[in-house]
mmCIF file of C-alpha atoms and ligand atoms in Angstrom:
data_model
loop_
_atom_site.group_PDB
_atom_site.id
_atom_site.type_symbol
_atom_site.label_atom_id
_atom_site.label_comp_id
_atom_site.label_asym_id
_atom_site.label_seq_id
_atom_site.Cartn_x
_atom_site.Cartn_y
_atom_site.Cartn_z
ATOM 1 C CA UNK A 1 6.803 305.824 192.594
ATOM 2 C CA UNK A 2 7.172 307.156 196.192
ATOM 3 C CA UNK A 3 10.930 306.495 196.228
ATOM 4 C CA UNK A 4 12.070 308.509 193.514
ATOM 5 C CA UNK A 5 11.702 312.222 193.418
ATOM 6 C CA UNK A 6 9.918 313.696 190.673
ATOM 7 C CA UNK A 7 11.643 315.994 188.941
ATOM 8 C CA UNK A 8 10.226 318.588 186.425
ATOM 9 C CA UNK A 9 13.745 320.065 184.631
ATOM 10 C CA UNK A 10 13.391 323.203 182.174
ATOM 11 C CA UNK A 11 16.079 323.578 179.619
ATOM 12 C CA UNK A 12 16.640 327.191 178.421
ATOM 13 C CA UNK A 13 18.771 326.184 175.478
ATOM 14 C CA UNK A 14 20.119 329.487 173.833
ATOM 15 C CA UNK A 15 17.186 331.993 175.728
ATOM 16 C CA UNK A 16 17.231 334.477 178.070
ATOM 17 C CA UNK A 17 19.602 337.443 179.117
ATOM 18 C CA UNK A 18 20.439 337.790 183.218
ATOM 19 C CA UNK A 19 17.823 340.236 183.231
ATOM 20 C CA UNK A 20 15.450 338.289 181.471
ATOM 21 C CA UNK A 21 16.392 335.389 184.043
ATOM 22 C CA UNK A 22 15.840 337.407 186.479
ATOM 23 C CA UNK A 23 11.963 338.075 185.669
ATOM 24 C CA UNK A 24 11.240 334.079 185.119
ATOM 25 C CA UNK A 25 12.448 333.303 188.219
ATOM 26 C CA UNK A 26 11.067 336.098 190.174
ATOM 27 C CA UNK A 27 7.637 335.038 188.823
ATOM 28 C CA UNK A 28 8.242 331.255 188.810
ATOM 29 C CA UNK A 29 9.096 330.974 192.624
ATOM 30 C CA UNK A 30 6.099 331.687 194.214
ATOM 31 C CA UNK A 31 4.264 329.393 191.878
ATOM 32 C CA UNK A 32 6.481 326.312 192.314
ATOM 33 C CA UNK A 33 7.420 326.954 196.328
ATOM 34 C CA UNK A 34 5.017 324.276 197.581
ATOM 35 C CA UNK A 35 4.803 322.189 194.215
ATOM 36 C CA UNK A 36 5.729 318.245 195.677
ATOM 37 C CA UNK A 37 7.994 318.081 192.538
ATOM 38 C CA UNK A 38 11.284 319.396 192.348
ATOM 39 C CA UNK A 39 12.233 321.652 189.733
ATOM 40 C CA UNK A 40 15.587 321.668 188.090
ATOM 41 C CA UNK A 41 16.005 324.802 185.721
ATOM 42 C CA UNK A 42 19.264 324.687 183.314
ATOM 43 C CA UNK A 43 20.204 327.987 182.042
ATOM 44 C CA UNK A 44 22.667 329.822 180.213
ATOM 45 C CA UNK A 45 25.983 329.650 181.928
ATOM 46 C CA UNK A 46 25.863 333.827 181.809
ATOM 47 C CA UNK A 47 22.821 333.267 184.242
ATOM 48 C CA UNK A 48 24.018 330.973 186.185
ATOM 49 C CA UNK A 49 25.306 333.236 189.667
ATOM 50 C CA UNK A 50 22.177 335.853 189.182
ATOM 51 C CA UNK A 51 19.896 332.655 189.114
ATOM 52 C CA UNK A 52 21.091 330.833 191.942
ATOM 53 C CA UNK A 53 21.310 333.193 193.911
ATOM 54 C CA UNK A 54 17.589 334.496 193.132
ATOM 55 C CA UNK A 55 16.389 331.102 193.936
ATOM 56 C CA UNK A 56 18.191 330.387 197.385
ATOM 57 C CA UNK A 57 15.377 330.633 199.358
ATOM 58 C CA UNK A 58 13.274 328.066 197.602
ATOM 59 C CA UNK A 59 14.261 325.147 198.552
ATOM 60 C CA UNK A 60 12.681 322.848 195.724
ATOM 61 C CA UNK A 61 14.456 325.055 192.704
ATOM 62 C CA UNK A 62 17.652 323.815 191.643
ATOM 63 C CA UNK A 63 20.038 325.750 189.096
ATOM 64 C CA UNK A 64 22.452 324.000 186.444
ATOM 65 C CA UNK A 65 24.112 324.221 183.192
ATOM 66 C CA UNK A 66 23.618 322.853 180.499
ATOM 67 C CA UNK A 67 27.018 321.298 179.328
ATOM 68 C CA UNK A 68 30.578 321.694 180.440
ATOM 69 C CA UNK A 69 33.961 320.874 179.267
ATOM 70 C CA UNK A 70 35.587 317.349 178.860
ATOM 71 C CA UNK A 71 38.707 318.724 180.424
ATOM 72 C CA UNK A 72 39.697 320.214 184.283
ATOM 73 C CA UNK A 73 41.199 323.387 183.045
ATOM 74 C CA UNK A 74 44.076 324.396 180.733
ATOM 75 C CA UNK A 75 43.760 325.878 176.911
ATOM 76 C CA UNK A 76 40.381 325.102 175.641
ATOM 77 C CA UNK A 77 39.339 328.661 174.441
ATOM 78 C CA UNK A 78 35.530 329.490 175.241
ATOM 79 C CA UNK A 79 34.953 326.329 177.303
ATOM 80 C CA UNK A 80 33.649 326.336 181.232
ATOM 81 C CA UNK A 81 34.638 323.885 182.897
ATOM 82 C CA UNK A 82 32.784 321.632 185.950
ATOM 83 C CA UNK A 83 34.593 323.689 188.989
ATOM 84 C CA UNK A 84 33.848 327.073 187.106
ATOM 85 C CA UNK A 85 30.150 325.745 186.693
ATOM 86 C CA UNK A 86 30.177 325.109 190.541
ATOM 87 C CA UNK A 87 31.133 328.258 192.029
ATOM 88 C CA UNK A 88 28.370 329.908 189.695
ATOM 89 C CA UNK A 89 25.768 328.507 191.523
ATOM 90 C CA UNK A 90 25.043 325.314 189.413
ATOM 91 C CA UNK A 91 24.200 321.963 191.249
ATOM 92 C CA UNK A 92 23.876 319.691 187.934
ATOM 93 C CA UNK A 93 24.577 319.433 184.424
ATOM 94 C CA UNK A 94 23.023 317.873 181.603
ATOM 95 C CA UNK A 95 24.943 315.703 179.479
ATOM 96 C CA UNK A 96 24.896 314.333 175.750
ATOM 97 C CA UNK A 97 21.759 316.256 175.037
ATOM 98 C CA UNK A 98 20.686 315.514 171.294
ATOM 99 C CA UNK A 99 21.601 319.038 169.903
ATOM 100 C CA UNK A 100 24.866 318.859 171.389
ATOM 101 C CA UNK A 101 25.194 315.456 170.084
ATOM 102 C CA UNK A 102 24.061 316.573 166.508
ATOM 103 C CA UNK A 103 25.073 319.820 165.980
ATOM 104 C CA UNK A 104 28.504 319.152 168.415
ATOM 105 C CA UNK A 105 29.002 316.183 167.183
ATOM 106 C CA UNK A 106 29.249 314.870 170.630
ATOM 107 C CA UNK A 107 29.782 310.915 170.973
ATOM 108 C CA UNK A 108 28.667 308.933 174.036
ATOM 109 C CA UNK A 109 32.416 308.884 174.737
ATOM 110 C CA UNK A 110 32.627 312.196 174.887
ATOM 111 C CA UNK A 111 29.504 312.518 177.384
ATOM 112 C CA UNK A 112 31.416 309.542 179.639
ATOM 113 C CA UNK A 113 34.260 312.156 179.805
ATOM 114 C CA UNK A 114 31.954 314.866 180.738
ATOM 115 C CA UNK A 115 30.310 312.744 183.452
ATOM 116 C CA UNK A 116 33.293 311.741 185.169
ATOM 117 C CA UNK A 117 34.696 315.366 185.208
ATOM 118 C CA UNK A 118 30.792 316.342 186.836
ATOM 119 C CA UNK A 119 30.956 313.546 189.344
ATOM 120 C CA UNK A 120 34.391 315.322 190.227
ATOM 121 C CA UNK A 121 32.835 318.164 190.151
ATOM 122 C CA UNK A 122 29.808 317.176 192.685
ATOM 123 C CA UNK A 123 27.525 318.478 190.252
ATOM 124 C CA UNK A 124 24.522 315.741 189.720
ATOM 125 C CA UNK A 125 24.767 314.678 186.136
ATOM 126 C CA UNK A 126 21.354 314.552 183.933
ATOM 127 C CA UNK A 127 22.466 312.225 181.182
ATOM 128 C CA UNK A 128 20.301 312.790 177.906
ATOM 129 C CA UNK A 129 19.793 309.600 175.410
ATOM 130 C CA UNK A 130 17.195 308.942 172.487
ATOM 131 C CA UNK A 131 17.086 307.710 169.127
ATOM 132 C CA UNK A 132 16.517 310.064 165.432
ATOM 133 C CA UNK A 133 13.511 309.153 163.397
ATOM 134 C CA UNK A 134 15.454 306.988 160.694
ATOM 135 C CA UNK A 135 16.531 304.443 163.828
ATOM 136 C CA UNK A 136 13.007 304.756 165.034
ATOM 137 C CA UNK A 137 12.087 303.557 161.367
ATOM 138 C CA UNK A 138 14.305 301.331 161.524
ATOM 139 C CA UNK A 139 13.341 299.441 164.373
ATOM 140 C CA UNK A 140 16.696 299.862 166.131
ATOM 141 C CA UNK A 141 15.946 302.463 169.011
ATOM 142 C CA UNK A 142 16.562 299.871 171.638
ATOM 143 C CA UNK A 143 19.777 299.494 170.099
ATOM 144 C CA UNK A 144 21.251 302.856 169.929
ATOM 145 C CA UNK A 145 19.519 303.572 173.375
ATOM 146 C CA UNK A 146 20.985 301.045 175.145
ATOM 147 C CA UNK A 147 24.951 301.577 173.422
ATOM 148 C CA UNK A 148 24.666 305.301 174.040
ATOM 149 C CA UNK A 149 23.455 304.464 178.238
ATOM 150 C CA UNK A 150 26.365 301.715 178.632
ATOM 151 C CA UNK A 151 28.751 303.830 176.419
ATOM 152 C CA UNK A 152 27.983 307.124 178.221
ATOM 153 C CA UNK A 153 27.788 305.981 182.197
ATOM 154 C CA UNK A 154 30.563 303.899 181.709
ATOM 155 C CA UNK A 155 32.963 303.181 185.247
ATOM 156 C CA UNK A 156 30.477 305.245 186.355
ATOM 157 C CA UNK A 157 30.250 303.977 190.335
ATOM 158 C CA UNK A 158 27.504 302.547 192.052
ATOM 159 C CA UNK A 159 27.741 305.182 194.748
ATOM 160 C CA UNK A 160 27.759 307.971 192.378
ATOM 161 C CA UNK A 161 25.195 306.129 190.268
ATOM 162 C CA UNK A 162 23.276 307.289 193.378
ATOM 163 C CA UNK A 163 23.219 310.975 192.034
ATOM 164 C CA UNK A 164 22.409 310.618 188.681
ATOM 165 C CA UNK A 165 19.453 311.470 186.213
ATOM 166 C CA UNK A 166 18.406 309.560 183.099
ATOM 167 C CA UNK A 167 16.436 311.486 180.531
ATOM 168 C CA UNK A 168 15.253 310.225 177.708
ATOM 169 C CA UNK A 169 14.403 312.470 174.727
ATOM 170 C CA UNK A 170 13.343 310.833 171.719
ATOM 171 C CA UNK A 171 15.459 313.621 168.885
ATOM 172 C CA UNK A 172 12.469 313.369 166.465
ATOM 173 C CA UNK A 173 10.201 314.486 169.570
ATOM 174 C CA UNK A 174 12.312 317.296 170.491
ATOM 175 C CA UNK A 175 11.033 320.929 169.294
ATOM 176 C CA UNK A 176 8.763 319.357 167.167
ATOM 177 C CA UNK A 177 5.557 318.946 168.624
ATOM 178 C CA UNK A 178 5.397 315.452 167.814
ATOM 179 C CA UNK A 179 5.418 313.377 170.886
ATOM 180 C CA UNK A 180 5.472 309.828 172.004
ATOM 181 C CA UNK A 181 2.663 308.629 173.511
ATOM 182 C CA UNK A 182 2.790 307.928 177.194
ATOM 183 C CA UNK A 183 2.802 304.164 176.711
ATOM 184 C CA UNK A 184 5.415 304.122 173.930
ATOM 185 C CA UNK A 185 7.662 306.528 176.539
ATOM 186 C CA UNK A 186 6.793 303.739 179.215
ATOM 187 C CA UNK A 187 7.578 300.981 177.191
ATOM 188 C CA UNK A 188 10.863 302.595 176.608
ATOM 189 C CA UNK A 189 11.813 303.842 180.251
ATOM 190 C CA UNK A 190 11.300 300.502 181.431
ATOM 191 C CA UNK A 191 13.569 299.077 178.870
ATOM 192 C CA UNK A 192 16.113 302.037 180.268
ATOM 193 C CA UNK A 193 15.687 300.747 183.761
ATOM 194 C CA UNK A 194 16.518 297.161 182.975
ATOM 195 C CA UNK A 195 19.701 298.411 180.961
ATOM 196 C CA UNK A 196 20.517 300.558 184.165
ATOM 197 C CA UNK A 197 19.750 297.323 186.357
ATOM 198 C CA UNK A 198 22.180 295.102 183.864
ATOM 199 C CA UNK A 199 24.969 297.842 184.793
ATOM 200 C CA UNK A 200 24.424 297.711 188.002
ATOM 201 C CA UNK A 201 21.991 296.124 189.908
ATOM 202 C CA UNK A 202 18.045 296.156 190.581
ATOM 203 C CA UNK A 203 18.159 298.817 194.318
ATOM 204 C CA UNK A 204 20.405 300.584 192.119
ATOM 205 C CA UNK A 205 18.635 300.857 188.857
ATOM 206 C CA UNK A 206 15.123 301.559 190.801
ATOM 207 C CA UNK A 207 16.656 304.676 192.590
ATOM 208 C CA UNK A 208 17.509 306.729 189.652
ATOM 209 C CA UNK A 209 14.980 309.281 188.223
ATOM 210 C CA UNK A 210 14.171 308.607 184.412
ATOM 211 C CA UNK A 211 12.356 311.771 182.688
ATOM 212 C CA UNK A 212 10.914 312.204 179.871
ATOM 213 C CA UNK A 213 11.398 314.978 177.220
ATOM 214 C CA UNK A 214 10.576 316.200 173.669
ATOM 215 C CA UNK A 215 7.744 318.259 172.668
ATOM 216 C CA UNK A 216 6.399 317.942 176.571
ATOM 217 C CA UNK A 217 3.266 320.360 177.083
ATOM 218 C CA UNK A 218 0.656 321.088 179.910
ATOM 219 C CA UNK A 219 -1.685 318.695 177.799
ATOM 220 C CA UNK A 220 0.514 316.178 178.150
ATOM 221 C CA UNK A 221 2.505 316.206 181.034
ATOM 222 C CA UNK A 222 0.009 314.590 183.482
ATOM 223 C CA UNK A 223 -0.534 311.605 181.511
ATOM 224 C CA UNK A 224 3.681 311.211 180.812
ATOM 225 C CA UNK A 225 3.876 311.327 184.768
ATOM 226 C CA UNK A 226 1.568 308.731 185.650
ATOM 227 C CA UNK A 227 3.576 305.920 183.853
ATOM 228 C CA UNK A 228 5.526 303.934 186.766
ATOM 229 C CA UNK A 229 8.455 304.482 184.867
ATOM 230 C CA UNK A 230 8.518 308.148 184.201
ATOM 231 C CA UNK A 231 9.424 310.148 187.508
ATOM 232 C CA UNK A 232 9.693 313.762 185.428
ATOM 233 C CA UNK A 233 9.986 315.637 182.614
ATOM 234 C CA UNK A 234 12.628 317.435 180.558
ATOM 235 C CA UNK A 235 11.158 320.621 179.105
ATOM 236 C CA UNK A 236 12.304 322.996 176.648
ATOM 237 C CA UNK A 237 10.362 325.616 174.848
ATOM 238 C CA UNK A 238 7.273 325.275 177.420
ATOM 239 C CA UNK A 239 9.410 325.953 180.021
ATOM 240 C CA UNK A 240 10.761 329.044 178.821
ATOM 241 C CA UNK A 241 7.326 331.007 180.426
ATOM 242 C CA UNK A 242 6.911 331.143 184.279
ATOM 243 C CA UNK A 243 3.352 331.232 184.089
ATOM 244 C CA UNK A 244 2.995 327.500 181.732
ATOM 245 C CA UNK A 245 5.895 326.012 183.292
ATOM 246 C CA UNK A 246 4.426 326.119 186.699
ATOM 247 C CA UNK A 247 1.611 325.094 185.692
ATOM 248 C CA UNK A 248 3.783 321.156 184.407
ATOM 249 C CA UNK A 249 5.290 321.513 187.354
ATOM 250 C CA UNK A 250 2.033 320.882 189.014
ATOM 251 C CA UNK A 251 1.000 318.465 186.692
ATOM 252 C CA UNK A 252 2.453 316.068 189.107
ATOM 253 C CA UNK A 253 0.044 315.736 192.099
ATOM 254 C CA UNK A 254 0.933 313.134 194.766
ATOM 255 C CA UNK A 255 -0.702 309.843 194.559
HETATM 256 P P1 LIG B 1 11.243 320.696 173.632
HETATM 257 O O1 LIG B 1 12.793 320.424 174.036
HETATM 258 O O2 LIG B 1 10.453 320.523 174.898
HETATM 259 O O3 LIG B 1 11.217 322.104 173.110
HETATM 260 O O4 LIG B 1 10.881 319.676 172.619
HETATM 261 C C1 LIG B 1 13.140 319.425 174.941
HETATM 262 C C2 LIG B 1 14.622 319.398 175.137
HETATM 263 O O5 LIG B 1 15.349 319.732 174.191
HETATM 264 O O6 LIG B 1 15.126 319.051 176.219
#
């Protein structure tokens, strides 16, 4: 839909030295520079100041991290924190993504803490949610979707509701070429926006981007981003190559 932007976000995860960096985004810039979505790239935090400051110049490429501490500052050995992630260059964050849920053992309280310290931080939060295969199974994903959304933006303001990203990543979909199909993701961003409007309220709720991610390719990206519910994409290992990540960010054409 007009109103929302669409945003096509590549998550590095654990790849790519500043030099490596470097190369991607050398190559990727003059590929996305007049692409009508905007691309959001979260990298390693060691890439963060090299990035940003590669990309300046093109205005529809914004840098971010890809977690940062629940706390301001103080003794929390090997963390970075929101106002350290700033002053690198980053303009968002993503939040509660599955692996650092699973392998972090990261609870939705945990991610509220997180968001509140990157509101502080004016960094725009991407806020990850989705259900494993067994609650999938189980028949419960609107369940644990909808308690880890009201558990993770909670007291979040409507004004800084404003800034934020929803992304929805289904954890049995993610790195595992198995994908939902574009009406299942539908079904399920829609069901997102009407917890989003029960938070806050429907102007509110139809302002904020939802994307979708796990296992999201070139040959499937166009379909994913003609639901009316799915304004981008969240993509990890096919967006780890200049040359095929342009190419999903111009999977989205203007209508
Ligand atoms: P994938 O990862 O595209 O490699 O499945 C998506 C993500 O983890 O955000």
């Amino acid at each position: 839909m007009s109103f929302r932007p669409t945003v096509i976000a590549g998550n590095w995860k654990m790849h790519k030295t500043i030099s490596e960096a470097l190369l991607f985004v050398h190559e990727l810039a003059p590929l996305v520079g007049d692409a009508s979505a905007q691309v959001y790239l979260a990298v390693p935090f060691t890439c963060l100041s090299a990035v940003a400051e590669e990309v300046c110049e093109t205005k529809n490429i914004k840098v971010g991290a890809q977690n940062i501490s629940s706390h301001p500052e103080g003794a929390w050995t090997g963390e970075i924190s929101e106002r350290m992630a700033k002053e690198a260059g980053a303009n968002f964050v993503l939040l509660g993504h599955s692996e650092r849920r699973s392998h972090y053992h990261e609870s939705s309280q945990t991610v509220n803490e997180k968001l509140h310290r990157a509101c502080d931080g004016y960094l725009q939060p991407i806020v990850c949610v989705g259900e494993t295969w067994e609650e999938r199974k189980a028949g419960r994903e609107h369940e644990i979707i909808e308690k880890q959304i009201r558990e993770s933006l909670l007291d979040l303001s409507r004004e800084n509701a404003a800034h934020l990203i929803l992304a929805y990543e289904p954890v049995w979909a993610i790195g595992t070429g198995k994908n939902a199909t574009p009406e299942d993701a539908q079904a399920i961003h829609h069901f997102c926006r009407a917890v989003l409007e029960s938070i806050w309220d429907r102007e509110t709720a139809q302002k904020i981007p939802l994307l979708y991610g796990g296992s999201v390719k070139l040959e499937n990206a166009s379909l994913l981003l003609t639901q009316p519910d799915i304004d981008g994409l969240l993509v990890g290992g096919a967006s780890l190559n200049a040359n095929s990540f342009s190419q999903i960010v111009h999977a989205h054409v203007n209508p």
